[in-house]
mmCIF file of C-alpha atoms and ligand atoms in Angstrom:
data_model
loop_
_atom_site.group_PDB
_atom_site.id
_atom_site.type_symbol
_atom_site.label_atom_id
_atom_site.label_comp_id
_atom_site.label_asym_id
_atom_site.label_seq_id
_atom_site.Cartn_x
_atom_site.Cartn_y
_atom_site.Cartn_z
ATOM 1 C CA UNK A 1 143.842 49.637 138.639
ATOM 2 C CA UNK A 2 147.031 50.235 140.631
ATOM 3 C CA UNK A 3 145.268 49.879 143.998
ATOM 4 C CA UNK A 4 144.172 46.348 143.096
ATOM 5 C CA UNK A 5 147.740 45.339 142.282
ATOM 6 C CA UNK A 6 149.135 46.358 145.671
ATOM 7 C CA UNK A 7 149.833 43.351 147.889
ATOM 8 C CA UNK A 8 148.560 44.349 151.332
ATOM 9 C CA UNK A 9 149.773 41.043 152.774
ATOM 10 C CA UNK A 10 146.234 40.135 153.918
ATOM 11 C CA UNK A 11 146.373 36.447 154.886
ATOM 12 C CA UNK A 12 143.796 34.009 153.474
ATOM 13 C CA UNK A 13 141.474 32.303 155.944
ATOM 14 C CA UNK A 14 140.873 28.541 155.468
ATOM 15 C CA UNK A 15 137.279 27.361 155.031
ATOM 16 C CA UNK A 16 136.034 24.451 157.213
ATOM 17 C CA UNK A 17 136.385 22.125 154.184
ATOM 18 C CA UNK A 18 140.074 22.990 153.792
ATOM 19 C CA UNK A 19 140.873 22.210 157.453
ATOM 20 C CA UNK A 20 142.037 18.873 158.830
ATOM 21 C CA UNK A 21 139.941 17.188 161.555
ATOM 22 C CA UNK A 22 141.782 18.818 164.480
ATOM 23 C CA UNK A 23 141.598 22.307 162.974
ATOM 24 C CA UNK A 24 137.892 21.863 162.183
ATOM 25 C CA UNK A 25 137.094 20.732 165.746
ATOM 26 C CA UNK A 26 139.031 23.743 167.043
ATOM 27 C CA UNK A 27 137.160 26.171 164.764
ATOM 28 C CA UNK A 28 133.814 24.646 165.774
ATOM 29 C CA UNK A 29 134.716 25.204 169.428
ATOM 30 C CA UNK A 30 135.540 28.847 168.654
ATOM 31 C CA UNK A 31 132.283 29.244 166.717
ATOM 32 C CA UNK A 32 130.371 27.859 169.721
ATOM 33 C CA UNK A 33 132.004 30.562 171.923
ATOM 34 C CA UNK A 34 133.889 27.997 174.037
ATOM 35 C CA UNK A 35 137.025 29.596 175.512
ATOM 36 C CA UNK A 36 140.384 28.059 174.592
ATOM 37 C CA UNK A 37 142.577 27.335 177.614
ATOM 38 C CA UNK A 38 146.365 26.940 177.857
ATOM 39 C CA UNK A 39 146.365 23.120 177.858
ATOM 40 C CA UNK A 40 143.918 22.741 174.946
ATOM 41 C CA UNK A 41 145.143 21.837 171.473
ATOM 42 C CA UNK A 42 145.414 24.890 169.209
ATOM 43 C CA UNK A 43 146.752 25.493 165.689
ATOM 44 C CA UNK A 44 150.317 26.853 165.647
ATOM 45 C CA UNK A 45 149.082 29.976 163.845
ATOM 46 C CA UNK A 46 146.592 30.705 166.640
ATOM 47 C CA UNK A 47 149.343 30.346 169.260
ATOM 48 C CA UNK A 48 151.750 32.553 167.290
ATOM 49 C CA UNK A 49 149.129 35.244 166.661
ATOM 50 C CA UNK A 50 148.300 35.389 170.349
ATOM 51 C CA UNK A 51 151.950 35.533 171.414
ATOM 52 C CA UNK A 52 152.469 38.366 168.911
ATOM 53 C CA UNK A 53 149.420 40.359 169.992
ATOM 54 C CA UNK A 54 149.708 39.785 173.755
ATOM 55 C CA UNK A 55 153.458 40.510 173.831
ATOM 56 C CA UNK A 56 152.953 43.722 171.818
ATOM 57 C CA UNK A 57 150.158 44.650 174.177
ATOM 58 C CA UNK A 58 152.359 43.980 177.245
ATOM 59 C CA UNK A 59 155.257 45.974 175.767
ATOM 60 C CA UNK A 60 152.821 48.855 175.091
ATOM 61 C CA UNK A 61 151.744 48.933 178.716
ATOM 62 C CA UNK A 62 155.361 49.055 179.913
ATOM 63 C CA UNK A 63 156.642 51.564 177.337
ATOM 64 C CA UNK A 64 153.396 53.504 177.940
ATOM 65 C CA UNK A 65 154.622 54.309 181.443
ATOM 66 C CA UNK A 66 157.414 56.494 180.030
ATOM 67 C CA UNK A 67 155.533 59.494 178.565
ATOM 68 C CA UNK A 68 153.637 59.840 181.852
ATOM 69 C CA UNK A 69 156.688 59.170 184.019
ATOM 70 C CA UNK A 70 158.097 62.323 182.449
ATOM 71 C CA UNK A 71 155.561 64.367 184.459
ATOM 72 C CA UNK A 72 155.741 62.797 187.934
ATOM 73 C CA UNK A 73 158.267 65.344 189.182
ATOM 74 C CA UNK A 74 156.375 68.220 187.572
ATOM 75 C CA UNK A 75 152.738 67.469 188.507
ATOM 76 C CA UNK A 76 151.130 70.732 189.660
ATOM 77 C CA UNK A 77 149.894 69.482 193.069
ATOM 78 C CA UNK A 78 150.633 66.671 195.512
ATOM 79 C CA UNK A 79 147.258 65.023 194.773
ATOM 80 C CA UNK A 80 147.847 65.122 191.021
ATOM 81 C CA UNK A 81 151.279 63.549 191.592
ATOM 82 C CA UNK A 82 149.731 60.713 193.634
ATOM 83 C CA UNK A 83 147.067 60.086 191.002
ATOM 84 C CA UNK A 84 149.645 60.029 188.231
ATOM 85 C CA UNK A 85 151.932 57.643 190.123
ATOM 86 C CA UNK A 86 148.983 55.322 190.836
ATOM 87 C CA UNK A 87 148.057 55.304 187.155
ATOM 88 C CA UNK A 88 151.618 54.548 186.065
ATOM 89 C CA UNK A 89 151.824 51.689 188.583
ATOM 90 C CA UNK A 90 148.560 50.299 187.188
ATOM 91 C CA UNK A 91 150.144 50.242 183.717
ATOM 92 C CA UNK A 92 153.093 48.231 185.093
ATOM 93 C CA UNK A 93 150.574 45.801 186.589
ATOM 94 C CA UNK A 94 148.819 45.469 183.215
ATOM 95 C CA UNK A 95 152.167 44.617 181.635
ATOM 96 C CA UNK A 96 152.709 41.902 184.251
ATOM 97 C CA UNK A 97 149.255 40.266 183.790
ATOM 98 C CA UNK A 98 149.792 40.307 180.038
ATOM 99 C CA UNK A 99 153.305 38.835 180.129
ATOM 100 C CA UNK A 100 151.893 36.082 182.384
ATOM 101 C CA UNK A 101 149.021 35.428 179.934
ATOM 102 C CA UNK A 102 151.617 35.250 177.149
ATOM 103 C CA UNK A 103 153.731 32.731 179.110
ATOM 104 C CA UNK A 104 150.754 30.338 179.289
ATOM 105 C CA UNK A 105 151.243 29.944 175.511
ATOM 106 C CA UNK A 106 154.808 28.694 175.993
ATOM 107 C CA UNK A 107 156.533 31.998 175.164
ATOM 108 C CA UNK A 108 159.575 33.057 177.159
ATOM 109 C CA UNK A 109 159.262 36.460 178.811
ATOM 110 C CA UNK A 110 162.972 37.331 178.652
ATOM 111 C CA UNK A 111 163.132 36.421 174.958
ATOM 112 C CA UNK A 112 160.122 38.568 174.121
ATOM 113 C CA UNK A 113 161.524 41.511 176.111
ATOM 114 C CA UNK A 114 164.845 41.090 174.276
ATOM 115 C CA UNK A 115 162.911 41.415 170.999
ATOM 116 C CA UNK A 116 161.493 44.720 172.234
ATOM 117 C CA UNK A 117 164.936 46.004 173.148
ATOM 118 C CA UNK A 118 166.494 44.961 169.863
ATOM 119 C CA UNK A 119 163.738 46.728 167.913
ATOM 120 C CA UNK A 120 162.227 43.471 166.556
ATOM 121 C CA UNK A 121 158.945 43.652 168.510
ATOM 122 C CA UNK A 122 156.305 46.311 168.076
ATOM 123 C CA UNK A 123 154.504 48.318 170.749
ATOM 124 C CA UNK A 124 151.733 50.874 170.350
ATOM 125 C CA UNK A 125 152.710 53.715 168.027
ATOM 126 C CA UNK A 126 151.164 56.304 170.364
ATOM 127 C CA UNK A 127 153.988 56.042 172.892
ATOM 128 C CA UNK A 128 156.513 57.382 170.400
ATOM 129 C CA UNK A 129 155.104 60.892 170.738
ATOM 130 C CA UNK A 130 156.404 63.310 173.380
ATOM 131 C CA UNK A 131 154.387 64.705 176.316
ATOM 132 C CA UNK A 132 155.151 68.414 176.249
ATOM 133 C CA UNK A 133 152.851 70.076 178.771
ATOM 134 C CA UNK A 134 150.741 69.157 181.807
ATOM 135 C CA UNK A 135 147.563 69.026 179.699
ATOM 136 C CA UNK A 136 149.169 66.079 177.869
ATOM 137 C CA UNK A 137 148.627 64.060 181.063
ATOM 138 C CA UNK A 138 144.914 64.797 180.750
ATOM 139 C CA UNK A 139 144.867 64.094 177.022
ATOM 140 C CA UNK A 140 146.784 60.809 177.432
ATOM 141 C CA UNK A 141 144.297 59.634 180.078
ATOM 142 C CA UNK A 142 141.241 60.771 178.125
ATOM 143 C CA UNK A 143 142.240 59.978 174.515
ATOM 144 C CA UNK A 144 144.912 57.268 174.810
ATOM 145 C CA UNK A 145 143.332 55.288 177.640
ATOM 146 C CA UNK A 146 139.952 56.082 176.034
ATOM 147 C CA UNK A 147 141.054 54.486 172.743
ATOM 148 C CA UNK A 148 142.624 51.604 174.661
ATOM 149 C CA UNK A 149 139.310 50.939 176.470
ATOM 150 C CA UNK A 150 137.298 50.824 173.243
ATOM 151 C CA UNK A 151 139.766 48.229 171.933
ATOM 152 C CA UNK A 152 140.055 46.307 175.201
ATOM 153 C CA UNK A 153 136.385 46.133 176.217
ATOM 154 C CA UNK A 154 135.788 43.891 173.215
ATOM 155 C CA UNK A 155 138.945 41.883 173.990
ATOM 156 C CA UNK A 156 137.249 40.793 177.230
ATOM 157 C CA UNK A 157 135.371 38.406 174.906
ATOM 158 C CA UNK A 158 138.488 37.240 173.061
ATOM 159 C CA UNK A 159 138.579 33.463 172.520
ATOM 160 C CA UNK A 160 141.718 32.751 174.592
ATOM 161 C CA UNK A 161 140.721 32.388 178.269
ATOM 162 C CA UNK A 162 143.822 33.799 180.039
ATOM 163 C CA UNK A 163 143.883 36.896 177.755
ATOM 164 C CA UNK A 164 140.172 37.463 178.184
ATOM 165 C CA UNK A 165 140.416 37.272 181.993
ATOM 166 C CA UNK A 166 143.409 39.665 182.086
ATOM 167 C CA UNK A 167 141.347 42.118 180.029
ATOM 168 C CA UNK A 168 138.464 42.160 182.518
ATOM 169 C CA UNK A 169 140.695 43.446 185.296
ATOM 170 C CA UNK A 170 142.595 45.828 183.021
ATOM 171 C CA UNK A 171 139.401 47.434 181.685
ATOM 172 C CA UNK A 172 138.232 48.313 185.199
ATOM 173 C CA UNK A 173 141.454 50.215 185.814
ATOM 174 C CA UNK A 174 141.507 51.836 182.369
ATOM 175 C CA UNK A 175 138.095 53.412 182.884
ATOM 176 C CA UNK A 176 139.394 55.086 186.050
ATOM 177 C CA UNK A 177 142.394 56.325 184.045
ATOM 178 C CA UNK A 178 140.180 57.734 181.335
ATOM 179 C CA UNK A 179 138.039 59.641 183.828
ATOM 180 C CA UNK A 180 141.027 61.063 185.705
ATOM 181 C CA UNK A 181 142.458 62.285 182.378
ATOM 182 C CA UNK A 182 139.199 63.932 181.362
ATOM 183 C CA UNK A 183 138.895 65.549 184.784
ATOM 184 C CA UNK A 184 142.372 67.118 184.436
ATOM 185 C CA UNK A 185 141.303 68.699 181.135
ATOM 186 C CA UNK A 186 137.878 69.773 182.400
ATOM 187 C CA UNK A 187 139.481 71.425 185.416
ATOM 188 C CA UNK A 188 141.918 73.325 183.206
ATOM 189 C CA UNK A 189 139.121 74.426 180.858
ATOM 190 C CA UNK A 190 136.719 75.496 183.618
ATOM 191 C CA UNK A 191 139.136 76.998 186.146
ATOM 192 C CA UNK A 192 142.310 77.683 184.164
ATOM 193 C CA UNK A 193 143.636 80.909 182.713
ATOM 194 C CA UNK A 194 143.894 81.522 178.952
ATOM 195 C CA UNK A 195 147.387 79.986 178.730
ATOM 196 C CA UNK A 196 146.164 76.815 180.475
ATOM 197 C CA UNK A 197 143.159 76.555 178.133
ATOM 198 C CA UNK A 198 145.508 76.890 175.183
ATOM 199 C CA UNK A 199 147.620 74.054 176.588
ATOM 200 C CA UNK A 200 144.549 71.795 176.538
ATOM 201 C CA UNK A 201 143.775 72.597 172.910
ATOM 202 C CA UNK A 202 147.458 72.157 172.006
ATOM 203 C CA UNK A 203 147.566 68.716 173.669
ATOM 204 C CA UNK A 204 144.421 67.656 171.778
ATOM 205 C CA UNK A 205 145.816 68.963 168.490
ATOM 206 C CA UNK A 206 148.958 66.857 168.886
ATOM 207 C CA UNK A 207 147.412 63.666 170.281
ATOM 208 C CA UNK A 208 144.136 63.447 168.302
ATOM 209 C CA UNK A 209 145.446 61.795 165.123
ATOM 210 C CA UNK A 210 147.999 59.519 166.855
ATOM 211 C CA UNK A 211 145.131 58.267 169.098
ATOM 212 C CA UNK A 212 143.115 57.318 165.997
ATOM 213 C CA UNK A 213 146.169 55.437 164.694
ATOM 214 C CA UNK A 214 146.180 53.257 167.825
ATOM 215 C CA UNK A 215 143.430 51.130 166.220
ATOM 216 C CA UNK A 216 145.829 49.995 163.501
ATOM 217 C CA UNK A 217 145.714 50.212 159.699
ATOM 218 C CA UNK A 218 142.400 50.462 157.896
ATOM 219 C CA UNK A 219 140.707 47.087 157.383
ATOM 220 C CA UNK A 220 141.720 46.861 153.718
ATOM 221 C CA UNK A 221 145.405 47.099 154.743
ATOM 222 C CA UNK A 222 145.277 44.996 157.924
ATOM 223 C CA UNK A 223 147.053 41.696 157.168
ATOM 224 C CA UNK A 224 146.057 39.972 160.401
ATOM 225 C CA UNK A 225 142.427 41.000 160.889
ATOM 226 C CA UNK A 226 140.619 38.401 158.773
ATOM 227 C CA UNK A 227 142.240 35.393 160.473
ATOM 228 C CA UNK A 228 142.115 36.991 163.931
ATOM 229 C CA UNK A 229 138.380 37.683 163.452
ATOM 230 C CA UNK A 230 137.771 34.079 162.304
ATOM 231 C CA UNK A 231 139.543 32.816 165.450
ATOM 232 C CA UNK A 232 137.637 35.410 167.507
ATOM 233 C CA UNK A 233 140.908 36.755 168.896
ATOM 234 C CA UNK A 234 139.623 40.101 167.561
ATOM 235 C CA UNK A 235 135.866 40.664 167.848
ATOM 236 C CA UNK A 236 135.643 43.866 165.795
ATOM 237 C CA UNK A 237 137.765 45.242 162.992
ATOM 238 C CA UNK A 238 140.190 48.160 163.332
ATOM 239 C CA UNK A 239 137.884 50.537 161.413
ATOM 240 C CA UNK A 240 134.781 49.556 163.410
ATOM 241 C CA UNK A 241 136.535 50.317 166.698
ATOM 242 C CA UNK A 242 138.063 53.564 165.417
ATOM 243 C CA UNK A 243 134.579 54.759 164.401
ATOM 244 C CA UNK A 244 133.147 53.745 167.783
ATOM 245 C CA UNK A 245 135.876 55.722 169.557
ATOM 246 C CA UNK A 246 135.260 58.845 167.456
ATOM 247 C CA UNK A 247 131.488 58.651 167.961
ATOM 248 C CA UNK A 248 131.802 58.492 171.725
ATOM 249 C CA UNK A 249 134.649 61.017 172.024
ATOM 250 C CA UNK A 250 133.314 63.945 169.961
ATOM 251 C CA UNK A 251 130.483 64.832 172.424
ATOM 252 C CA UNK A 252 133.079 64.815 175.247
ATOM 253 C CA UNK A 253 135.300 67.081 173.152
ATOM 254 C CA UNK A 254 132.404 69.494 172.625
ATOM 255 C CA UNK A 255 131.567 69.485 176.351
ATOM 256 C CA UNK A 256 135.174 70.507 177.051
ATOM 257 C CA UNK A 257 134.743 73.433 174.666
ATOM 258 C CA UNK A 258 137.606 72.260 172.446
ATOM 259 C CA UNK A 259 137.928 71.253 168.800
ATOM 260 C CA UNK A 260 139.614 68.417 166.901
ATOM 261 C CA UNK A 261 142.346 69.226 164.352
ATOM 262 C CA UNK A 262 140.133 67.764 161.608
ATOM 263 C CA UNK A 263 138.072 70.077 159.370
ATOM 264 C CA UNK A 264 136.216 67.047 157.961
ATOM 265 C CA UNK A 265 134.890 65.886 161.330
ATOM 266 C CA UNK A 266 131.095 66.184 161.195
ATOM 267 C CA UNK A 267 127.977 64.223 162.090
ATOM 268 C CA UNK A 268 126.534 62.202 159.205
ATOM 269 C CA UNK A 269 122.796 61.829 159.821
ATOM 270 C CA UNK A 270 122.418 59.140 157.169
ATOM 271 C CA UNK A 271 125.202 56.901 158.537
ATOM 272 C CA UNK A 272 124.440 57.685 162.169
ATOM 273 C CA UNK A 273 128.181 58.238 162.708
ATOM 274 C CA UNK A 274 130.729 61.034 162.558
ATOM 275 C CA UNK A 275 132.597 61.377 159.264
ATOM 276 C CA UNK A 276 136.281 62.177 159.679
ATOM 277 C CA UNK A 277 139.290 63.141 157.577
ATOM 278 C CA UNK A 278 141.965 60.924 156.053
ATOM 279 C CA UNK A 279 144.540 59.553 158.478
ATOM 280 C CA UNK A 280 148.182 60.169 157.563
ATOM 281 C CA UNK A 281 149.153 56.511 157.114
ATOM 282 C CA UNK A 282 152.650 57.466 155.998
ATOM 283 C CA UNK A 283 153.246 58.923 159.459
ATOM 284 C CA UNK A 284 151.822 55.748 161.065
ATOM 285 C CA UNK A 285 154.136 53.424 159.092
ATOM 286 C CA UNK A 286 157.132 55.707 159.705
ATOM 287 C CA UNK A 287 156.509 55.475 163.456
ATOM 288 C CA UNK A 288 156.182 51.666 163.194
ATOM 289 C CA UNK A 289 159.513 51.525 161.373
ATOM 290 C CA UNK A 290 161.201 53.374 164.228
ATOM 291 C CA UNK A 291 161.154 56.932 162.881
ATOM 292 C CA UNK A 292 158.665 58.487 165.311
ATOM 293 C CA UNK A 293 159.742 61.471 167.430
ATOM 294 C CA UNK A 294 160.656 59.342 170.484
ATOM 295 C CA UNK A 295 161.274 55.722 169.311
ATOM 296 C CA UNK A 296 165.004 55.747 170.081
ATOM 297 C CA UNK A 297 164.579 57.440 173.441
ATOM 298 C CA UNK A 298 161.838 55.013 174.557
ATOM 299 C CA UNK A 299 163.829 51.872 173.722
ATOM 300 C CA UNK A 300 167.033 53.307 175.185
ATOM 301 C CA UNK A 301 165.222 54.130 178.452
ATOM 302 C CA UNK A 302 163.830 50.577 178.668
ATOM 303 C CA UNK A 303 167.283 49.092 177.953
ATOM 304 C CA UNK A 304 168.851 51.217 180.673
ATOM 305 C CA UNK A 305 166.115 50.212 183.126
ATOM 306 C CA UNK A 306 166.887 46.528 182.493
ATOM 307 C CA UNK A 307 170.668 47.091 182.816
ATOM 308 C CA UNK A 308 170.362 49.209 185.942
ATOM 309 C CA UNK A 309 168.081 46.639 187.571
ATOM 310 C CA UNK A 310 170.404 43.679 186.807
ATOM 311 C CA UNK A 311 171.938 43.722 190.311
ATOM 312 C CA UNK A 312 168.455 43.448 191.904
ATOM 313 C CA UNK A 313 167.616 40.378 189.794
ATOM 314 C CA UNK A 314 171.033 38.815 190.543
ATOM 315 C CA UNK A 315 170.619 39.472 194.275
ATOM 316 C CA UNK A 316 167.111 37.944 194.236
ATOM 317 C CA UNK A 317 168.384 34.784 192.490
ATOM 318 C CA UNK A 318 171.371 34.520 194.902
ATOM 319 C CA UNK A 319 169.014 34.914 197.875
ATOM 320 C CA UNK A 320 166.606 32.261 196.519
ATOM 321 C CA UNK A 321 169.518 29.840 195.932
ATOM 322 C CA UNK A 322 170.864 30.391 199.447
ATOM 323 C CA UNK A 323 167.417 29.727 200.927
ATOM 324 C CA UNK A 324 167.111 26.516 198.872
ATOM 325 C CA UNK A 325 170.554 25.309 200.007
ATOM 326 C CA UNK A 326 169.687 26.036 203.644
ATOM 327 C CA UNK A 327 166.413 24.129 203.456
ATOM 328 C CA UNK A 328 168.219 21.123 201.846
ATOM 329 C CA UNK A 329 170.874 21.215 204.593
HETATM 330 N N1 LIG B 401 151.051 50.596 166.919
HETATM 331 O O1 LIG B 401 147.061 43.479 160.836
HETATM 332 P P1 LIG B 401 146.995 44.531 161.893
HETATM 333 C C1 LIG B 401 147.492 51.136 176.772
HETATM 334 C C2 LIG B 401 150.860 46.580 163.759
HETATM 335 S S1 LIG B 401 148.458 50.284 175.670
HETATM 336 C C3 LIG B 401 152.038 49.708 166.595
HETATM 337 O O2 LIG B 401 145.748 45.319 161.983
HETATM 338 P P2 LIG B 401 146.438 43.259 164.425
HETATM 339 C C4 LIG B 401 148.078 52.161 177.617
HETATM 340 C C5 LIG B 401 150.332 45.201 164.091
HETATM 341 O O3 LIG B 401 150.839 44.742 165.323
HETATM 342 C C6 LIG B 401 147.329 49.790 174.425
HETATM 343 N N2 LIG B 401 151.827 48.658 165.765
HETATM 344 O O4 LIG B 401 147.373 43.851 163.284
HETATM 345 C C7 LIG B 401 149.298 51.918 178.261
HETATM 346 C C8 LIG B 401 150.801 44.410 162.893
HETATM 347 O O5 LIG B 401 152.187 44.155 163.002
HETATM 348 P P3 LIG B 401 152.853 42.662 162.919
HETATM 349 C C9 LIG B 401 147.878 48.752 173.524
HETATM 350 C C10 LIG B 401 150.583 48.514 165.257
HETATM 351 O O6 LIG B 401 147.314 42.698 165.469
HETATM 352 C C11 LIG B 401 149.893 52.909 179.038
HETATM 353 C C12 LIG B 401 150.683 45.422 161.762
HETATM 354 O O7 LIG B 401 150.702 46.699 162.361
HETATM 355 N N3 LIG B 401 146.760 47.958 173.099
HETATM 356 O O8 LIG B 401 146.374 50.872 176.806
HETATM 357 O O9 LIG B 401 145.389 42.360 163.860
HETATM 358 C C13 LIG B 401 149.263 54.148 179.200
HETATM 359 C C14 LIG B 401 149.408 45.250 160.956
HETATM 360 O O10 LIG B 401 148.235 45.533 161.723
HETATM 361 C C15 LIG B 401 149.542 49.379 165.566
HETATM 362 C C16 LIG B 401 146.886 46.799 172.452
HETATM 363 O O11 LIG B 401 147.973 46.360 172.171
HETATM 364 C C17 LIG B 401 149.802 50.455 166.430
HETATM 365 N N4 LIG B 401 148.867 51.364 166.770
HETATM 366 O O12 LIG B 401 145.658 44.543 165.002
HETATM 367 C C18 LIG B 401 148.021 54.352 178.592
HETATM 368 C C19 LIG B 401 145.600 46.069 172.152
HETATM 369 N N5 LIG B 401 148.426 48.977 164.903
HETATM 370 O O13 LIG B 401 152.783 42.107 164.301
HETATM 371 C C20 LIG B 401 147.429 53.363 177.813
HETATM 372 C C21 LIG B 401 145.788 44.674 171.645
HETATM 373 C C22 LIG B 401 148.788 47.886 164.200
HETATM 374 O O14 LIG B 401 152.025 41.874 161.958
HETATM 375 N N6 LIG B 401 146.122 44.640 170.265
HETATM 376 N N7 LIG B 401 150.080 47.628 164.394
HETATM 377 O O15 LIG B 401 154.257 42.911 162.482
HETATM 378 C C23 LIG B 401 145.199 44.696 169.246
HETATM 379 O O16 LIG B 401 144.005 44.819 169.459
HETATM 380 C C24 LIG B 401 145.712 44.538 167.842
HETATM 381 O O17 LIG B 401 147.002 43.952 167.890
HETATM 382 C C25 LIG B 401 145.740 45.873 167.037
HETATM 383 C C26 LIG B 401 146.362 45.581 165.648
HETATM 384 C C27 LIG B 401 144.328 46.387 166.831
HETATM 385 C C28 LIG B 401 146.613 46.913 167.723
#
């Protein structure tokens, strides 16, 4: 069959017998749930996978500030503006913890950021969609941070110590973000006029499917999952986490009085899970290749931010050098 001939790029995982002594000792440590720390020996593939995943995660946090930043000047009240600014600052903080965790693996922060700006590094597909109305701020908090939490709660148990510890702090903040997003939507649905209620449904219609794509390709097409699961970098597969997110989100959707843009979404008594429709994977891969609605704008904004901030970095280095010279003198 054609499907069996398609090379999904799924990497083979070595069995214990195929490993050399160092690799086997490492795998046994992982299997015994012992955390790997920065100074411990690790296979090059493990280091590279972590640098890839943590840098992409850090870039996502930083680029993820942009769709929300779009609404700071247009938040409907002073309190909403403060909440939104606090959330965006939290995302910057998450980026910083993650870049630091990545540096413990020997990666260079500037080099990794350069890869983002030159289009070589990935960041979460979700941030290539526009935020068109105020309800999008609610839907981003509820759906996007909600999906991020489902993924990140399990990463608290990831095998690499510095990543796992960064995740613990990040998850605490993400659950506040998710609740503030849901509260924005609930307020609009319970106290808003018809136009405001329509905005909520419109935001859900646009962000529902892209939120499901945040979990990555389906397991059969995920090249990295098998090895990342064996190394316990990932603790659950992409499809398992996507299903978990849908199962916990649908009752919240119903409580809002809204619907999902998926006619196939229904409870399956036998499976004990919601069934859902087919994800448009073509759209997902197009966004990954740079053809999403906002890819160019996002990267251009980040590039400008780095260029415009160059004088601050130069001044800080000049100041530090002056201080050093004075203390030597
Ligand atoms: N978007 O083999 P797979 C946030 C890539 S930010 C783009 O399954 P893996 C927030 C994948 O990288 C939340 N690319 O990969 C911030 C791989 O590419 P490469 C961000 C995606 O790594 C501000 C290829 O597709 N969270 O919370 O085993 C405001 C094949 O995939 C995506 C994280 O980064 C995607 N959606 O699994 C609000 C969590 N999906 O590198 C909220 C940490 C897949 O081979 N990351 N790709 O060229 C992970 O858990 C995993 O990396 C993933 C993918 C589950 C995302």
